[in-house]
XYZ file of C-alpha atoms in Angstrom:
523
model
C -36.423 61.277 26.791
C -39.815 62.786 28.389
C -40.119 61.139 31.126
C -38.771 58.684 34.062
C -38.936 56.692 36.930
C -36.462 57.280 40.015
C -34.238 54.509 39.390
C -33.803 55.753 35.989
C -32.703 59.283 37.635
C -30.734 57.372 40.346
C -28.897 55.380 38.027
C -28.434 57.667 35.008
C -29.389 61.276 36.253
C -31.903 63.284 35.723
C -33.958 63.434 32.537
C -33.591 66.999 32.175
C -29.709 65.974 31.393
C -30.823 64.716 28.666
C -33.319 66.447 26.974
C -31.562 67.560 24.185
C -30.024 64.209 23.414
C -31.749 61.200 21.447
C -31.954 58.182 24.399
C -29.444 56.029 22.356
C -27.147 58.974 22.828
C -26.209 57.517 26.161
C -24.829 55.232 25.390
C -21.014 54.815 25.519
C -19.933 53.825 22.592
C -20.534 53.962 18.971
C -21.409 50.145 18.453
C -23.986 50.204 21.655
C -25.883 53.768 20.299
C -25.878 51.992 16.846
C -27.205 48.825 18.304
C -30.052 50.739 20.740
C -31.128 53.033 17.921
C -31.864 50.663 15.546
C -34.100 48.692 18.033
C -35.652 51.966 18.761
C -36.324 52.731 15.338
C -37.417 49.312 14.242
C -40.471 49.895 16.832
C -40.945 52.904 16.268
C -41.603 53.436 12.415
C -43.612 49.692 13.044
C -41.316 46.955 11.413
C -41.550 45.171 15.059
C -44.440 45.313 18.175
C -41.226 44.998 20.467
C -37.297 44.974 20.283
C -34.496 43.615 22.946
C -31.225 44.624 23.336
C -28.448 42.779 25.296
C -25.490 43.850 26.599
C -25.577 48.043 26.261
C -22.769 50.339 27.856
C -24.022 53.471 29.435
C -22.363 55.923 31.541
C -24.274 55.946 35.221
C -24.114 59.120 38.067
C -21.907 57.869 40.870
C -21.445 58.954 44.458
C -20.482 62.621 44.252
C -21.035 63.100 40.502
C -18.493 60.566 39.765
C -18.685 59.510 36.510
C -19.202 55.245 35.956
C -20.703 52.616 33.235
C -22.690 50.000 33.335
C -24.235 47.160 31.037
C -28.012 46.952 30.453
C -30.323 44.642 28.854
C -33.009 46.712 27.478
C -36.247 46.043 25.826
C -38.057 48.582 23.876
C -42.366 48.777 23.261
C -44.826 50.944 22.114
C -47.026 52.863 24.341
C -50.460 54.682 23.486
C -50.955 57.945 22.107
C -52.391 59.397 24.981
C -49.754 58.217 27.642
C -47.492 60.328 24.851
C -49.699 63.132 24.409
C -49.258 63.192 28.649
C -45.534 62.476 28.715
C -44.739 64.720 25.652
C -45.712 68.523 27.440
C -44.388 69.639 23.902
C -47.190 67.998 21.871
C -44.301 66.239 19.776
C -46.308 62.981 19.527
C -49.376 63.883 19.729
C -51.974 61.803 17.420
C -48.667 59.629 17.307
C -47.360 56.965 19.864
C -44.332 56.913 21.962
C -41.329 54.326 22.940
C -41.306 52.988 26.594
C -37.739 51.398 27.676
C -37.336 49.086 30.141
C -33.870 48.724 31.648
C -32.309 45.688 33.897
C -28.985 46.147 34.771
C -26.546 43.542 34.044
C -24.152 41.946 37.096
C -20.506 41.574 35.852
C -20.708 37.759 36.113
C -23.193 38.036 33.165
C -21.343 40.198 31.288
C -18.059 38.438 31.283
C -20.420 35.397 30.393
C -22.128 36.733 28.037
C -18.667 37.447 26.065
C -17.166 34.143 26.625
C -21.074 32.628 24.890
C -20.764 35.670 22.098
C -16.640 34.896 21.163
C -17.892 30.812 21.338
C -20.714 31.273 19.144
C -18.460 33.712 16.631
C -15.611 30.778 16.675
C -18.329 28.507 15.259
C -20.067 30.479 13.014
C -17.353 31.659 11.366
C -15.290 28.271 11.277
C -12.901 27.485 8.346
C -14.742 23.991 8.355
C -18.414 23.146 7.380
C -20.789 22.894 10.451
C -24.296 22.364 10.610
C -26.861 21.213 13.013
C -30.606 19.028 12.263
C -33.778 17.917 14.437
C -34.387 14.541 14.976
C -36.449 14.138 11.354
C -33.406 15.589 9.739
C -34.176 18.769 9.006
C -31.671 21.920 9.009
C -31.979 23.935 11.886
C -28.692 25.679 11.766
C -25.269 26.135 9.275
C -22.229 28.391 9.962
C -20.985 30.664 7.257
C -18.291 28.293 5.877
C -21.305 25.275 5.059
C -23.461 28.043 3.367
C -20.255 29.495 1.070
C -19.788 25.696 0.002
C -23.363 24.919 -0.253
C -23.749 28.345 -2.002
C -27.271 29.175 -0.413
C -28.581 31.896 1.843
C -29.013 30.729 5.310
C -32.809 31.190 5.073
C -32.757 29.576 1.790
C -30.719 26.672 3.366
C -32.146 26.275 7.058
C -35.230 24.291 7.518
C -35.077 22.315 4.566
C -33.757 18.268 5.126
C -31.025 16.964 4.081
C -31.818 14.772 1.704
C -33.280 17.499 -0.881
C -29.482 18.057 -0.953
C -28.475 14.543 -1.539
C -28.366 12.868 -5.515
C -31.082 10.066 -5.716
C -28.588 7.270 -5.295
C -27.546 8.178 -1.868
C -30.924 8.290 -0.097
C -30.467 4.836 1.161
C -27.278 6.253 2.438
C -28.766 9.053 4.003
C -31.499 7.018 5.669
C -29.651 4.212 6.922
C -27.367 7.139 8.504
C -29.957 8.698 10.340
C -31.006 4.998 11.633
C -27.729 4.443 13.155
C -28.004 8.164 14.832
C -31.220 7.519 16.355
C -29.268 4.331 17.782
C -26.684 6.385 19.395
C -24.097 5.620 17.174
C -20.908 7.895 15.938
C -20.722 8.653 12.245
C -17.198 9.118 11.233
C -15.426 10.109 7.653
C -18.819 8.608 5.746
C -18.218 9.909 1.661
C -21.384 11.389 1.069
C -22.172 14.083 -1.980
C -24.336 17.086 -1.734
C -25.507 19.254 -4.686
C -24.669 22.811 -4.621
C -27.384 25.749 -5.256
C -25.753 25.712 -8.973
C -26.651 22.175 -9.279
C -23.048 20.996 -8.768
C -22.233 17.483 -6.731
C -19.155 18.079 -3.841
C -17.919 15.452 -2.403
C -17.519 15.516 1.560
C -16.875 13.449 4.219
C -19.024 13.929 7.327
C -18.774 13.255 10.797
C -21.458 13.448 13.055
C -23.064 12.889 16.412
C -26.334 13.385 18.660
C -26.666 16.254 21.218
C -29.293 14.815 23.826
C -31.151 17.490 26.262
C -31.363 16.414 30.175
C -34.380 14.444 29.997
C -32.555 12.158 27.366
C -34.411 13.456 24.297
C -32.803 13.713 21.032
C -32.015 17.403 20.850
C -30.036 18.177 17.575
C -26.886 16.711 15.793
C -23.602 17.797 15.286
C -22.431 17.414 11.646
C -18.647 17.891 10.171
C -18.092 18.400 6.904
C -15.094 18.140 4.862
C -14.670 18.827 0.835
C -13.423 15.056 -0.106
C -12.582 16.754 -3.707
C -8.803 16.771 -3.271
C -9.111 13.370 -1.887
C -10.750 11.752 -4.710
C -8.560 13.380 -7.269
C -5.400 12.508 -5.423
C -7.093 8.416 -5.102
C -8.274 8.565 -9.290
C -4.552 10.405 -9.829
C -2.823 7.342 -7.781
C -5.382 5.033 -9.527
C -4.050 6.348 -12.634
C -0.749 5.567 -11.645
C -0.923 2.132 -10.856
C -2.363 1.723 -13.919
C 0.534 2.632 -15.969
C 2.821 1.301 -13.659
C 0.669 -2.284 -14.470
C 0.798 -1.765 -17.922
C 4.242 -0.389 -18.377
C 5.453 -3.877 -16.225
C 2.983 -5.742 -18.479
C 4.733 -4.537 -21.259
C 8.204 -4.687 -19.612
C 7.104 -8.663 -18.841
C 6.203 -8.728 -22.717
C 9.265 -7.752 -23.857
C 11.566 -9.527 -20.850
C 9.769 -12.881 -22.170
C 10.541 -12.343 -25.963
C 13.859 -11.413 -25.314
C 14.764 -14.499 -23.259
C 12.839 -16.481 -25.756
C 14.473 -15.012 -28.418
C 18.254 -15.720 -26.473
C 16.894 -19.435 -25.173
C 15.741 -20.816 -28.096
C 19.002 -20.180 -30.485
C 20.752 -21.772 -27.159
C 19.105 -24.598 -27.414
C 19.695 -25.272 -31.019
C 23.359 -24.384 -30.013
C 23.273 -27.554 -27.452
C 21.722 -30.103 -29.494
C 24.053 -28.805 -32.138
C 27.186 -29.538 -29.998
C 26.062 -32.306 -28.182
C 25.636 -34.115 -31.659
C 28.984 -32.922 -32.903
C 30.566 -34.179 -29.942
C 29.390 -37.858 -30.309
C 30.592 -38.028 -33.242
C 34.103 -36.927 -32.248
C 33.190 -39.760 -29.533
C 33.236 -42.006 -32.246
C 36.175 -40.672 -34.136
C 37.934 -40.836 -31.645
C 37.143 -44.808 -30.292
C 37.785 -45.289 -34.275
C 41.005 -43.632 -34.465
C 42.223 -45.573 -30.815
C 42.439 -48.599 -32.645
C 43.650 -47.323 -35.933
C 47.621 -47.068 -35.964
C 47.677 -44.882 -39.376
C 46.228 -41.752 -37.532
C 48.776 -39.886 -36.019
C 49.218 -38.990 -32.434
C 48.658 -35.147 -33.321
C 45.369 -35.917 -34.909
C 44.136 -37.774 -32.117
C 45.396 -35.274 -29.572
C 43.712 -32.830 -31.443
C 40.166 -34.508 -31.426
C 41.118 -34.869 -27.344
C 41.106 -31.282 -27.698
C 38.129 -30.475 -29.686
C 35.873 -32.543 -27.595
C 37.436 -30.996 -24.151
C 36.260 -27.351 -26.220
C 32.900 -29.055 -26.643
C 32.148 -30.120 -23.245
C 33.255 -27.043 -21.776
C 30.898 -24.615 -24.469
C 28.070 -26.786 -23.593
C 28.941 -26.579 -19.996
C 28.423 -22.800 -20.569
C 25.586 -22.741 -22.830
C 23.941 -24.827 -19.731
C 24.466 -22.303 -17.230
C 23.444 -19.610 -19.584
C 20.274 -21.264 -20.049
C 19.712 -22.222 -16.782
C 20.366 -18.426 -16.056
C 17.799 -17.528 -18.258
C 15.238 -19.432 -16.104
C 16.168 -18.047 -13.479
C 15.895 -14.417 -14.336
C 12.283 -15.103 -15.962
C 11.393 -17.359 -13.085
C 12.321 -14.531 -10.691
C 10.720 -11.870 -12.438
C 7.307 -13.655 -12.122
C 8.361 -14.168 -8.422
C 8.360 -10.291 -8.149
C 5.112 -9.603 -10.591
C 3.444 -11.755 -7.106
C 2.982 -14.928 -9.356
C 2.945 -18.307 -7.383
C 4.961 -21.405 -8.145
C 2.410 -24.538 -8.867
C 4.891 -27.150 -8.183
C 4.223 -30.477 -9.555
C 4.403 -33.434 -6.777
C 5.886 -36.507 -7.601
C 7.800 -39.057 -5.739
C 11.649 -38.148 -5.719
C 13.772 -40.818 -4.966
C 16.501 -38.725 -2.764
C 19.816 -40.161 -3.786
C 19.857 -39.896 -7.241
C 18.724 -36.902 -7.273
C 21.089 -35.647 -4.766
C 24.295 -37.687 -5.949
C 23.287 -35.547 -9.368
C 23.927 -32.147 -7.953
C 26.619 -32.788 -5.930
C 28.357 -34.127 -9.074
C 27.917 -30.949 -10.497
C 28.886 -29.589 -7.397
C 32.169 -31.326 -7.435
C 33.064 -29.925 -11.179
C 32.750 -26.164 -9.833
C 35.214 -26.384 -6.481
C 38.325 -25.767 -6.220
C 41.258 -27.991 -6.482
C 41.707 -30.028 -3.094
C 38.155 -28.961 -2.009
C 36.185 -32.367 -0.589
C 32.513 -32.888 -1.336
C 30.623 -34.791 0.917
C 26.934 -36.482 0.645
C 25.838 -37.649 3.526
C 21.936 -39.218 3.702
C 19.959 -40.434 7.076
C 18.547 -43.377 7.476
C 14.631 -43.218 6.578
C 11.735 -42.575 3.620
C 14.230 -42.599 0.493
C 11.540 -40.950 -1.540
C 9.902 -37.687 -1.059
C 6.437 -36.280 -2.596
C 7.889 -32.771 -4.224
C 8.578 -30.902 -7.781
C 11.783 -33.153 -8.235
C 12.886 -29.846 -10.841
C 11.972 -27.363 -8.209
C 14.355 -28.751 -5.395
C 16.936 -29.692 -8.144
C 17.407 -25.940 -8.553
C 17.333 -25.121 -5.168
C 20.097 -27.845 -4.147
C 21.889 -26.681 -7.541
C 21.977 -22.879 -6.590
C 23.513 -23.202 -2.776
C 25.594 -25.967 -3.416
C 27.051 -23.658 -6.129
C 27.381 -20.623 -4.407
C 29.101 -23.185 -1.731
C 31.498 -23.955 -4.114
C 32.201 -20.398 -5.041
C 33.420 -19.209 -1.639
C 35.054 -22.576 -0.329
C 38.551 -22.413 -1.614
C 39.946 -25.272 0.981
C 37.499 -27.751 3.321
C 34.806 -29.362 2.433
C 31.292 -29.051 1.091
C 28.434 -31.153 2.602
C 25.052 -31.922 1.758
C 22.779 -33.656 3.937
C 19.485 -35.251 4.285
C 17.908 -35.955 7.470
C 14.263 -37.169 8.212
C 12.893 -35.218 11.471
C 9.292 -33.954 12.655
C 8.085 -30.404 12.914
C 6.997 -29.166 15.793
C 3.615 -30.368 15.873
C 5.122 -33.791 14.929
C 4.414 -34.187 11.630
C 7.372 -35.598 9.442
C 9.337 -33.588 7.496
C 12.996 -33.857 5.011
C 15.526 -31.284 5.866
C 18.468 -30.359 3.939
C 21.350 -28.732 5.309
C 24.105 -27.644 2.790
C 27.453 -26.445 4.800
C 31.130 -25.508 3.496
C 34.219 -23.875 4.929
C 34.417 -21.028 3.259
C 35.192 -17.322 3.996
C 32.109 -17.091 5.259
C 30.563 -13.942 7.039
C 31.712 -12.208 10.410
C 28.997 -11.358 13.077
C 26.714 -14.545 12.040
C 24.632 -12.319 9.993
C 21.424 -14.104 9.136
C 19.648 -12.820 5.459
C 16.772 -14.461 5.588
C 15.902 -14.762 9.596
C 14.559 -11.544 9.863
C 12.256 -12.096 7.390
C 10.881 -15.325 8.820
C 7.475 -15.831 9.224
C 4.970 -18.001 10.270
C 3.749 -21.076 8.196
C 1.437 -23.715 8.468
C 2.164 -27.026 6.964
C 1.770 -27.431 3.558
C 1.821 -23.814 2.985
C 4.338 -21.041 2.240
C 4.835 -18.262 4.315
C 3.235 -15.022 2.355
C 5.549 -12.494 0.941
C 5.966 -10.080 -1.776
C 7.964 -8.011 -4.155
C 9.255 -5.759 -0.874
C 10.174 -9.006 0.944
C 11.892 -10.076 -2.079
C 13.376 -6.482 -2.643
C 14.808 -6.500 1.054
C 16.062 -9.932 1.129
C 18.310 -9.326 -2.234
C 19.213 -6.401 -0.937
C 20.640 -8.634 2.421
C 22.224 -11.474 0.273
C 23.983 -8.488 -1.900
C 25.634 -7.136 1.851
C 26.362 -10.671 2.294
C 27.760 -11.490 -0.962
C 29.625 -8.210 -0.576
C 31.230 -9.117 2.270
C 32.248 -12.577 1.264
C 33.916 -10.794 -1.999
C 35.884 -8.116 0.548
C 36.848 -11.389 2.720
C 37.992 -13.220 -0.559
C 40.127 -10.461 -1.317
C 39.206 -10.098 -5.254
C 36.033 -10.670 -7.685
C 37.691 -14.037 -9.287
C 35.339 -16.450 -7.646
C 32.256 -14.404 -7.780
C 30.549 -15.873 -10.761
C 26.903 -15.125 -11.742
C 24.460 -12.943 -11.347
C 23.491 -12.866 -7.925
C 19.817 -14.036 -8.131
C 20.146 -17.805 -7.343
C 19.613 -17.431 -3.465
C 16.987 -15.305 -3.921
C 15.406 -17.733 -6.068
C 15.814 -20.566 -3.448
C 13.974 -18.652 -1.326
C 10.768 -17.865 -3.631
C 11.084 -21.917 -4.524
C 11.632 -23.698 -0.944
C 8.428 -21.663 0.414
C 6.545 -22.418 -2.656
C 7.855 -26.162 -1.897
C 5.784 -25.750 1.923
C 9.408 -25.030 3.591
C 11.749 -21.867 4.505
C 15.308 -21.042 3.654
C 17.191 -20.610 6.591
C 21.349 -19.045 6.537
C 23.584 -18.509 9.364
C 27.405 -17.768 8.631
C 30.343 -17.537 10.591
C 34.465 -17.712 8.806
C 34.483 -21.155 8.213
C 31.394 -22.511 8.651
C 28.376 -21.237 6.598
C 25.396 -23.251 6.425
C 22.023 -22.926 4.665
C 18.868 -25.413 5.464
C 15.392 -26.207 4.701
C 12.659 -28.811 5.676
C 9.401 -30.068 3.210
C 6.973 -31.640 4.570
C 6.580 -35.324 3.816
């Protein structure tokens, strides 16, 4: 320093203290020298007319010599030659020019502000997530470190350009319907957009972004989020991928499930036709032989016999083929296939003296089967097959359980809420039954117009089987043993799927001795 004013010497000292010393010597510490003598020497070798300098340390005179620091912003200029030439006594600039510095002294509120503004603006430039800012045309005005290193530009190579040089020609519209809805003062949130890198790459992102208005209500700048979308889309194409082969291995799974019960049924059915021919004719040998006193009582006992063999292997190969539709019936069920039924007029007491005929062959010695029918329509517009195998399969697994009482099927005409008619069925028995009145199916009621089946799927199906197994567990710990739990399992299941694809809903309650399952169809 050559020279000063005297609130330079009141403040600092005098300038003799510091003749010897360059004037960014003062300063206190290493970063605020650095920081003045590089704005010093910027002016001074002509790179810049003028240089400012925030925020500088330097160690002041106090009262009594007391030794104190205080901030300064400082701004550093050129001054003629011959104001040097005066200054300088030493002739050390002459024919040269000089540095004037121009000190204001900073309050501490300022300072402590000034830090809060500098760690804010450091937390945002150098933020682990993509951040940039545009004008209201849409052009860059500012990116923190973390867009750049994705982007892979420069930031002067980057800032000032728009944003759609960055975007691939089939996202302009994108781009420019976005800005529309920003002028409008609306929120863009998680929009997939693609950018191309400096290498000519495309990353995926997802941006968020908003509009920062000044006071007057101007548009000012936005605020624009960006995250890399890459993982995102792999893990979607990846789970894509998936499904996929989980559709195509169940396609093929369906493939073979079909053959295979095609291949089982069809022998079956040869099997039945087979046996029901052979046992007419032992029909007829044995009205014959009745009448004919040179057969012997062994031989006709024996053709008693064969024909009691007979009825019960085609008994058997019934079920088995009955099973067989009902595993490939099911297994559509859970693929989300639907049921077309096919409506015809079902006249109600054949069809139900039918099953409960059946019925009456699978229960239990002393076990009474009742069939009880209201008074009303005596016909019914449904799939007559459909609700034959829904009456077939409870009415069966009634007779499984019920070792003394009764089953009963009933048929009562009633209206639904809304009053239009409807047929319910109620089949009961007095079986083991289940404690606590545990409902398998009421939990996963839901709402149904008429006509229509209430939606569900292969998890509804998955968690009502899963309920009718507890049940059936239950009923087999009750019971005592496994002897009367025949089949497979699936037939309530499949009354479910049916009765809603029929327009009604399969309702169960239970309670020891008195178990009772019901549905309504709509007339």
């Amino acid at each position: 320093p050559v020279g000063c004013n005297d609130t330079f010497e009141q403040s600092l000292g005098p300038v003799e203290k510091f003749a010897d010393l360059r004037f960014n010597d003062i300063a206190s510490s290493e970063a605020a020298r650095h920081k003045l003598g590089t704005a010093m020497e910027s002016v001074g070798s002509g790179e810049a007319l003028k240089a400012s300098i925030t925020d500088v340390e330097m160690d002041l005179k106090g009262e009594g010599g007391t030794p104190l620091s205080g901030f300064f912003d400082w701004s550093v200029g050129l001054v003629s030659a011959a104001l040097s030439n005066i200054l300088d006594k030493s002739a050390h600039y002459e024919g040269g020019r000089g540095l004037i510095l121009m000190g204001e002294p900073c309050s501490e509120q300022t300072v402590r502000q000034r830090a809060k503004d500098s760690e804010t603006a450091d937390f945002i430039q150098n933020a682990p997530i993509p951040l940039q800012s545009t004008d209201c045309k849409g052009v860059i005005q500012w990116a923190n470190l973390a867009m750049l290193d994705m982007m892979e530009y420069t930031q002067d190579e980057y800032v000032g350009r728009h944003c759609s040089d960055f975007a691939p020609d089939d996202q302009k519209d994108l781009m420019s319907e976005m800005a529309k809805a920003v002028h409008c003062g609306k929120k863009i949130k998680e929009v997939p957009v693609c950018f191309y890198r400096k290498n000519g790459g495309i990353v995926p992102l997802l941006l968020d972004t908003n509009v920062s208005y000044s006071e007057d209500g101007r548009f000012h700048h936005t605020r624009c989020f960006f995250r890399d979308d890459t993982g995102r889309r792999v893990r979607e194409a990846r789970a894509e991928a998936l499904v996929d082969e989980m559709d195509r291995s169940l396609s093929l799974l369906d493939h073979f499930m079909s053959n295979t019960l095609h291949f089982i049924r069809t022998p079956c059915n040869v099997m039945t036709q087979a046996l029901d021919a052979a046992r007419g004719q032992l029909d007829s040998a044995n009205h014959a032989n009745q009448s004919n006193s040179m057969v012997s009582v062994a031989a006709k006992a024996a053709i008693l016999e064969s024909k009691l063999m007979l009825d019960v292997t085609v008994g058997q190969l019934s079920d088995l083929t009955r099973t067989l539709d009902d595993v490939s019936d099911l297994q559509r069920f859970e693929q989300g296939a639907e049921l077309r039924p096919v409506i015809n007029d079902v006249e109600l007491l054949p069809l139900c003296h039918s099953v409960m005929a059946e019925c009456a062959l699978r229960c239990h010695d002393g076990v009474e089967c009742v069939l009880d029918i209201g008074e009303g329509k005596a016909t019914l517009p449904t799939d007559p097959k459909q609700l034959r195998r829904v009456l077939h399969h409870l009415l069966a697994n009634a007779a499984m359980w019920t070792r003394q009482g009764s089953v009963h099927l009933s048929v009562t005409h009633d209206v639904y809420p809304n009053g239009a008619p409807r047929c319910v069925f109620n089949v009961t028995d007095t079986g083991v039954g289940i404690a606590g009145n545990i409902d398998v199916v009421g939990k996963y009621r839901q709402p149904q117009s008429m006509g229509k089946a209430p939606k569900g799927g292969s998890e509804l199906s998955q968690k009502y089987l899963a309920s009718v197994q507890q049940a059936r567990d239950r009923q087999v710990e009750a019971a005592g043993s496994l002897s009367n739990a025949k089949g497979v399992g699936l037939g309530l299941l499949l009354s479910y799927n049916i009765t809603n694809a029929l327009g009604g809903e399969l309702c169960f309650s239970s309670e020891p001795g008195n178990t009772k399952f019901s549905f309504s169809l709509p007339y």
